[in-house]
PDB file of C-alpha atoms in Angstrom:
ATOM      1  CA  MET A   1     -34.528 -20.388  -1.781  1.00  0.00           C
ATOM      2  CA  SER A   2     -36.849 -18.102   0.142  1.00  0.00           C
ATOM      3  CA  GLU A   3     -37.117 -14.445  -0.779  1.00  0.00           C
ATOM      4  CA  GLY A   4     -35.796 -13.451   2.652  1.00  0.00           C
ATOM      5  CA  HIS A   5     -32.730 -15.681   2.280  1.00  0.00           C
ATOM      6  CA  PHE A   6     -31.956 -14.213  -1.171  1.00  0.00           C
ATOM      7  CA  GLU A   7     -32.304 -10.683   0.172  1.00  0.00           C
ATOM      8  CA  PHE A   8     -29.969 -11.471   3.082  1.00  0.00           C
ATOM      9  CA  ARG A   9     -27.315 -12.911   0.696  1.00  0.00           C
ATOM     10  CA  HIS A  10     -27.690  -9.921  -1.644  1.00  0.00           C
ATOM     11  CA  ASN A  11     -27.311  -7.459   1.245  1.00  0.00           C
ATOM     12  CA  LEU A  12     -24.296  -9.393   2.537  1.00  0.00           C
ATOM     13  CA  LYS A  13     -22.618  -9.122  -0.891  1.00  0.00           C
ATOM     14  CA  ALA A  14     -23.366  -5.391  -1.022  1.00  0.00           C
ATOM     15  CA  ALA A  15     -22.028  -4.901   2.500  1.00  0.00           C
ATOM     16  CA  PHE A  16     -18.839  -6.813   1.618  1.00  0.00           C
ATOM     17  CA  ALA A  17     -18.279  -4.720  -1.521  1.00  0.00           C
ATOM     18  CA  SER A  18     -18.661  -1.512   0.456  1.00  0.00           C
ATOM     19  CA  THR A  19     -16.027  -2.578   3.006  1.00  0.00           C
ATOM     20  CA  MET A  20     -13.228  -2.763   0.429  1.00  0.00           C
ATOM     21  CA  ALA A  21     -10.545  -0.115   0.893  1.00  0.00           C
ATOM     22  CA  ARG A  22      -7.943   1.198  -1.548  1.00  0.00           C
ATOM     23  CA  VAL A  23      -4.306   0.846  -0.532  1.00  0.00           C
ATOM     24  CA  PHE A  24      -1.268   2.241  -2.365  1.00  0.00           C
ATOM     25  CA  VAL A  25       1.932   0.213  -1.869  1.00  0.00           C
ATOM     26  CA  TYR A  26       5.335   1.561  -2.897  1.00  0.00           C
ATOM     27  CA  GLY A  27       7.870  -0.806  -1.313  1.00  0.00           C
ATOM     28  CA  THR A  28       8.375  -4.474  -0.542  1.00  0.00           C
ATOM     29  CA  LEU A  29       4.668  -5.344  -1.017  1.00  0.00           C
ATOM     30  CA  LYS A  30       4.681  -4.535  -4.768  1.00  0.00           C
ATOM     31  CA  LYS A  31       4.670  -7.270  -7.427  1.00  0.00           C
ATOM     32  CA  GLY A  32       8.144  -8.768  -7.784  1.00  0.00           C
ATOM     33  CA  GLN A  33       9.293  -7.508  -4.371  1.00  0.00           C
ATOM     34  CA  PRO A  34      10.192  -9.601  -1.286  1.00  0.00           C
ATOM     35  CA  ASN A  35       6.886  -9.240   0.605  1.00  0.00           C
ATOM     36  CA  TYR A  36       4.471  -9.443  -2.353  1.00  0.00           C
ATOM     37  CA  LYS A  37       3.681 -13.014  -1.205  1.00  0.00           C
ATOM     38  CA  HIS A  38       1.549 -11.472   1.573  1.00  0.00           C
ATOM     39  CA  MET A  39      -0.627  -9.589  -0.932  1.00  0.00           C
ATOM     40  CA  ILE A  40      -1.630 -12.849  -2.636  1.00  0.00           C
ATOM     41  CA  ASN A  41      -2.016 -14.952   0.526  1.00  0.00           C
ATOM     42  CA  THR A  42      -5.811 -15.231   0.856  1.00  0.00           C
ATOM     43  CA  ALA A  43      -5.412 -16.571   4.422  1.00  0.00           C
ATOM     44  CA  LYS A  44      -4.453 -12.971   5.318  1.00  0.00           C
ATOM     45  CA  GLY A  45      -7.431 -11.490   3.442  1.00  0.00           C
ATOM     46  CA  LEU A  46      -8.215 -10.336  -0.068  1.00  0.00           C
ATOM     47  CA  ALA A  47      -6.134  -7.923  -2.126  1.00  0.00           C
ATOM     48  CA  LYS A  48      -6.969  -7.202  -5.756  1.00  0.00           C
ATOM     49  CA  PHE A  49      -4.496  -5.356  -7.974  1.00  0.00           C
ATOM     50  CA  GLN A  50      -6.228  -2.312  -9.496  1.00  0.00           C
ATOM     51  CA  GLY A  51      -3.458  -0.395 -11.218  1.00  0.00           C
ATOM     52  CA  ARG A  52      -0.329   1.701 -10.934  1.00  0.00           C
ATOM     53  CA  GLY A  53       0.135   5.292  -9.941  1.00  0.00           C
ATOM     54  CA  HIS A  54       2.211   7.823  -8.078  1.00  0.00           C
ATOM     55  CA  THR A  55       1.620  10.250  -5.260  1.00  0.00           C
ATOM     56  CA  VAL A  56       0.102  13.573  -6.337  1.00  0.00           C
ATOM     57  CA  GLU A  57       2.339  15.353  -3.838  1.00  0.00           C
ATOM     58  CA  LYS A  58       6.072  14.824  -3.534  1.00  0.00           C
ATOM     59  CA  TYR A  59       7.428  12.844  -0.584  1.00  0.00           C
ATOM     60  CA  PRO A  60      10.877  11.593   0.430  1.00  0.00           C
ATOM     61  CA  LEU A  61      11.236   7.832  -0.098  1.00  0.00           C
ATOM     62  CA  VAL A  62      14.313   6.591   1.749  1.00  0.00           C
ATOM     63  CA  ILE A  63      15.900   3.210   2.422  1.00  0.00           C
ATOM     64  CA  ALA A  64      16.902   3.122   6.071  1.00  0.00           C
ATOM     65  CA  GLY A  65      17.927   1.079   9.073  1.00  0.00           C
ATOM     66  CA  LYS A  66      20.054  -2.035   9.311  1.00  0.00           C
ATOM     67  CA  TYR A  67      17.436  -4.044   7.364  1.00  0.00           C
ATOM     68  CA  ASN A  68      17.273  -1.572   4.423  1.00  0.00           C
ATOM     69  CA  ILE A  69      13.548  -0.923   4.733  1.00  0.00           C
ATOM     70  CA  PRO A  70      11.839   1.554   2.371  1.00  0.00           C
ATOM     71  CA  TYR A  71      10.063   4.388   4.183  1.00  0.00           C
ATOM     72  CA  MET A  72       7.953   7.192   2.761  1.00  0.00           C
ATOM     73  CA  LEU A  73       8.562  10.084   5.145  1.00  0.00           C
ATOM     74  CA  ASN A  74       5.408  12.093   5.741  1.00  0.00           C
ATOM     75  CA  ILE A  75       6.927  15.390   4.593  1.00  0.00           C
ATOM     76  CA  PRO A  76       4.606  16.583   1.782  1.00  0.00           C
ATOM     77  CA  GLY A  77       6.243  18.797  -0.832  1.00  0.00           C
ATOM     78  CA  THR A  78       9.741  17.318  -0.375  1.00  0.00           C
ATOM     79  CA  GLY A  79      11.304  14.577  -2.501  1.00  0.00           C
ATOM     80  CA  HIS A  80       9.617  12.936  -5.492  1.00  0.00           C
ATOM     81  CA  HIS A  81       6.254  11.715  -6.750  1.00  0.00           C
ATOM     82  CA  ILE A  82       6.465   8.131  -5.429  1.00  0.00           C
ATOM     83  CA  ALA A  83       5.525   5.296  -7.817  1.00  0.00           C
ATOM     84  CA  GLY A  84       3.558   2.296  -6.611  1.00  0.00           C
ATOM     85  CA  GLU A  85       0.605  -0.035  -7.007  1.00  0.00           C
ATOM     86  CA  ILE A  86      -3.056   0.395  -6.096  1.00  0.00           C
ATOM     87  CA  TYR A  87      -4.941  -2.505  -4.492  1.00  0.00           C
ATOM     88  CA  SER A  88      -8.491  -2.973  -3.319  1.00  0.00           C
ATOM     89  CA  VAL A  89      -8.364  -4.859  -0.001  1.00  0.00           C
ATOM     90  CA  ASP A  90     -10.922  -6.267   2.413  1.00  0.00           C
ATOM     91  CA  GLU A  91     -11.068  -5.508   6.138  1.00  0.00           C
ATOM     92  CA  GLN A  92      -9.085  -8.643   7.030  1.00  0.00           C
ATOM     93  CA  MET A  93      -6.209  -7.697   4.693  1.00  0.00           C
ATOM     94  CA  LEU A  94      -6.281  -4.098   5.957  1.00  0.00           C
ATOM     95  CA  GLN A  95      -5.919  -5.376   9.530  1.00  0.00           C
ATOM     96  CA  PHE A  96      -3.066  -7.664   8.437  1.00  0.00           C
ATOM     97  CA  LEU A  97      -1.313  -4.741   6.697  1.00  0.00           C
ATOM     98  CA  ASP A  98      -1.707  -2.564   9.815  1.00  0.00           C
ATOM     99  CA  GLU A  99       0.033  -5.256  11.872  1.00  0.00           C
ATOM    100  CA  PHE A 100       2.643  -6.010   9.184  1.00  0.00           C
ATOM    101  CA  GLU A 101       3.520  -2.314   8.858  1.00  0.00           C
ATOM    102  CA  GLY A 102       3.755  -1.810  12.630  1.00  0.00           C
ATOM    103  CA  CYS A 103       0.912   0.713  12.518  1.00  0.00           C
ATOM    104  CA  PRO A 104       0.740   3.152  14.250  1.00  0.00           C
ATOM    105  CA  ASP A 105       4.266   3.026  15.740  1.00  0.00           C
ATOM    106  CA  MET A 106       6.539   2.394  12.741  1.00  0.00           C
ATOM    107  CA  TYR A 107       4.196   3.520   9.957  1.00  0.00           C
ATOM    108  CA  GLN A 108       0.942   5.436  10.061  1.00  0.00           C
ATOM    109  CA  ARG A 109      -1.907   4.646   7.653  1.00  0.00           C
ATOM    110  CA  THR A 110      -3.126   7.892   6.120  1.00  0.00           C
ATOM    111  CA  LEU A 111      -5.215   8.852   3.092  1.00  0.00           C
ATOM    112  CA  MET A 112      -3.223  10.313   0.196  1.00  0.00           C
ATOM    113  CA  ARG A 113      -4.117  11.383  -3.307  1.00  0.00           C
ATOM    114  CA  ILE A 114      -2.710   9.035  -5.948  1.00  0.00           C
ATOM    115  CA  GLN A 115      -2.403   9.919  -9.644  1.00  0.00           C
ATOM    116  CA  VAL A 116      -3.500   6.882 -11.675  1.00  0.00           C
ATOM    117  CA  VAL A 117      -1.046   5.984 -14.449  1.00  0.00           C
ATOM    118  CA  GLU A 118      -2.449   2.573 -15.451  1.00  0.00           C
ATOM    119  CA  TRP A 119      -5.846   1.150 -14.448  1.00  0.00           C
ATOM    120  CA  GLU A 120      -7.077  -2.449 -14.600  1.00  0.00           C
ATOM    121  CA  GLY A 121      -9.645  -2.202 -11.842  1.00  0.00           C
ATOM    122  CA  LYS A 122     -13.243  -3.185 -12.376  1.00  0.00           C
ATOM    123  CA  GLY A 123     -15.491  -1.477  -9.910  1.00  0.00           C
ATOM    124  CA  GLY A 124     -18.517   0.697  -9.487  1.00  0.00           C
ATOM    125  CA  VAL A 125     -19.332   3.863 -11.387  1.00  0.00           C
ATOM    126  CA  GLY A 126     -17.690   6.057  -8.728  1.00  0.00           C
ATOM    127  CA  GLU A 127     -14.448   4.095  -8.979  1.00  0.00           C
ATOM    128  CA  ALA A 128     -14.467   4.274 -12.792  1.00  0.00           C
ATOM    129  CA  ARG A 129     -15.112   8.028 -12.668  1.00  0.00           C
ATOM    130  CA  ALA A 130     -12.298   8.552 -10.147  1.00  0.00           C
ATOM    131  CA  ALA A 131      -9.905   6.528 -12.294  1.00  0.00           C
ATOM    132  CA  ALA A 132     -10.983   8.507 -15.392  1.00  0.00           C
ATOM    133  CA  ASP A 133     -10.265  11.766 -13.547  1.00  0.00           C
ATOM    134  CA  GLY A 134      -6.862  10.294 -12.824  1.00  0.00           C
ATOM    135  CA  VAL A 135      -6.783  10.790  -9.038  1.00  0.00           C
ATOM    136  CA  LEU A 136      -7.876   8.390  -6.291  1.00  0.00           C
ATOM    137  CA  GLU A 137      -7.715   8.598  -2.516  1.00  0.00           C
ATOM    138  CA  CYS A 138      -5.845   5.599  -1.127  1.00  0.00           C
ATOM    139  CA  PHE A 139      -4.525   4.523   2.222  1.00  0.00           C
ATOM    140  CA  VAL A 140      -0.719   4.737   2.314  1.00  0.00           C
ATOM    141  CA  TYR A 141       1.682   3.572   5.016  1.00  0.00           C
ATOM    142  CA  SER A 142       4.087   6.465   5.546  1.00  0.00           C
ATOM    143  CA  THR A 143       5.916   7.554   8.665  1.00  0.00           C
ATOM    144  CA  ALA A 144       6.127  10.703  10.737  1.00  0.00           C
ATOM    145  CA  THR A 145       8.077   8.832  13.459  1.00  0.00           C
ATOM    146  CA  TYR A 146      11.606   8.579  12.079  1.00  0.00           C
ATOM    147  CA  PRO A 147      15.091   9.602  13.234  1.00  0.00           C
ATOM    148  CA  PRO A 148      15.874  13.146  12.016  1.00  0.00           C
ATOM    149  CA  GLU A 149      18.990  11.961  10.139  1.00  0.00           C
ATOM    150  CA  TRP A 150      16.764  10.024   7.689  1.00  0.00           C
ATOM    151  CA  VAL A 151      15.855  13.350   6.053  1.00  0.00           C
ATOM    152  CA  GLY A 152      19.476  13.515   4.846  1.00  0.00           C
ATOM    153  CA  LEU A 153      19.388  10.095   3.127  1.00  0.00           C
ATOM    154  CA  PRO A 154      19.041   9.808  -0.679  1.00  0.00           C
ATOM    155  CA  TYR A 155      15.451  10.191  -1.953  1.00  0.00           C
ATOM    156  CA  TYR A 156      14.019   7.731  -4.499  1.00  0.00           C
ATOM    157  CA  ASP A 157      10.951   7.995  -6.723  1.00  0.00           C
ATOM    158  CA  SER A 158      10.516   4.232  -6.950  1.00  0.00           C
ATOM    159  CA  TYR A 159      11.609   1.261  -4.856  1.00  0.00           C
ATOM    160  CA  ASP A 160      13.167  -1.980  -6.063  1.00  0.00           C
ATOM    161  CA  SER A 161      14.798  -4.240  -3.472  1.00  0.00           C
ATOM    162  CA  SER A 162      17.493  -5.186  -5.985  1.00  0.00           C
ATOM    163  CA  GLY A 163      17.944  -1.666  -7.385  1.00  0.00           C
ATOM    164  CA  LYS A 164      21.253   0.006  -8.182  1.00  0.00           C
ATOM    165  CA  HIS A 165      21.248   1.566  -4.684  1.00  0.00           C
ATOM    166  CA  GLY A 166      22.846  -1.735  -3.545  1.00  0.00           C
ATOM    167  CA  LEU A 167      20.850  -1.791  -0.283  1.00  0.00           C
ATOM    168  CA  SER A 168      19.433  -5.317  -0.147  1.00  0.00           C
ATOM    169  CA  TYR A 169      16.257  -5.680   1.902  1.00  0.00           C
ATOM    170  CA  VAL A 170      16.550  -8.122   4.798  1.00  0.00           C
ATOM    171  CA  LEU A 171      13.473 -10.360   5.157  1.00  0.00           C
ATOM    172  CA  ARG A 172      11.967 -10.579   8.648  1.00  0.00           C
ATOM    173  CA  GLU A 173      12.715 -14.280   8.863  1.00  0.00           C
ATOM    174  CA  SER A 174      16.421 -13.496   8.217  1.00  0.00           C
ATOM    175  CA  ARG A 175      16.732 -10.728  10.839  1.00  0.00           C
ATOM    176  CA  GLU A 176      18.627 -11.197  14.068  1.00  0.00           C
TER     177      GLU A 176
END
């Protein structure tokens, strides 16, 4: 292998590593939830589980609409510290998630501070230091475009599609 070819491959690897983004999921994309299958479908891109955490700020997490969809309302300071999972995703998976989440109409992808509770991630020194400090910045799909009556719904600190709330999530393929 020529020196130039090796350098190109090395630079490509470095460029790929730098394009990974952190995403915090709190609803149907978590392990054990109805849409987790998308997080492990490599045809949609790469997503690597890094750990668990919760939002540093409080937010309302509601289950709303006729399909019982979990929504984090973008109202900082109201509600609970929302529990979820932290993933490192590539650009392809980030684009898939934007489409899946109806971004920017239904949800908006914004950076939020996440308190790390459990960390499995293996990454660079900066990532290890951030995890050691306990707070990471992650993209989160929350919404500022919701009907005003949603503010009056019950607030949850964690989402489980089969939770005691009794509001079963309706998969897209089952919707009319």
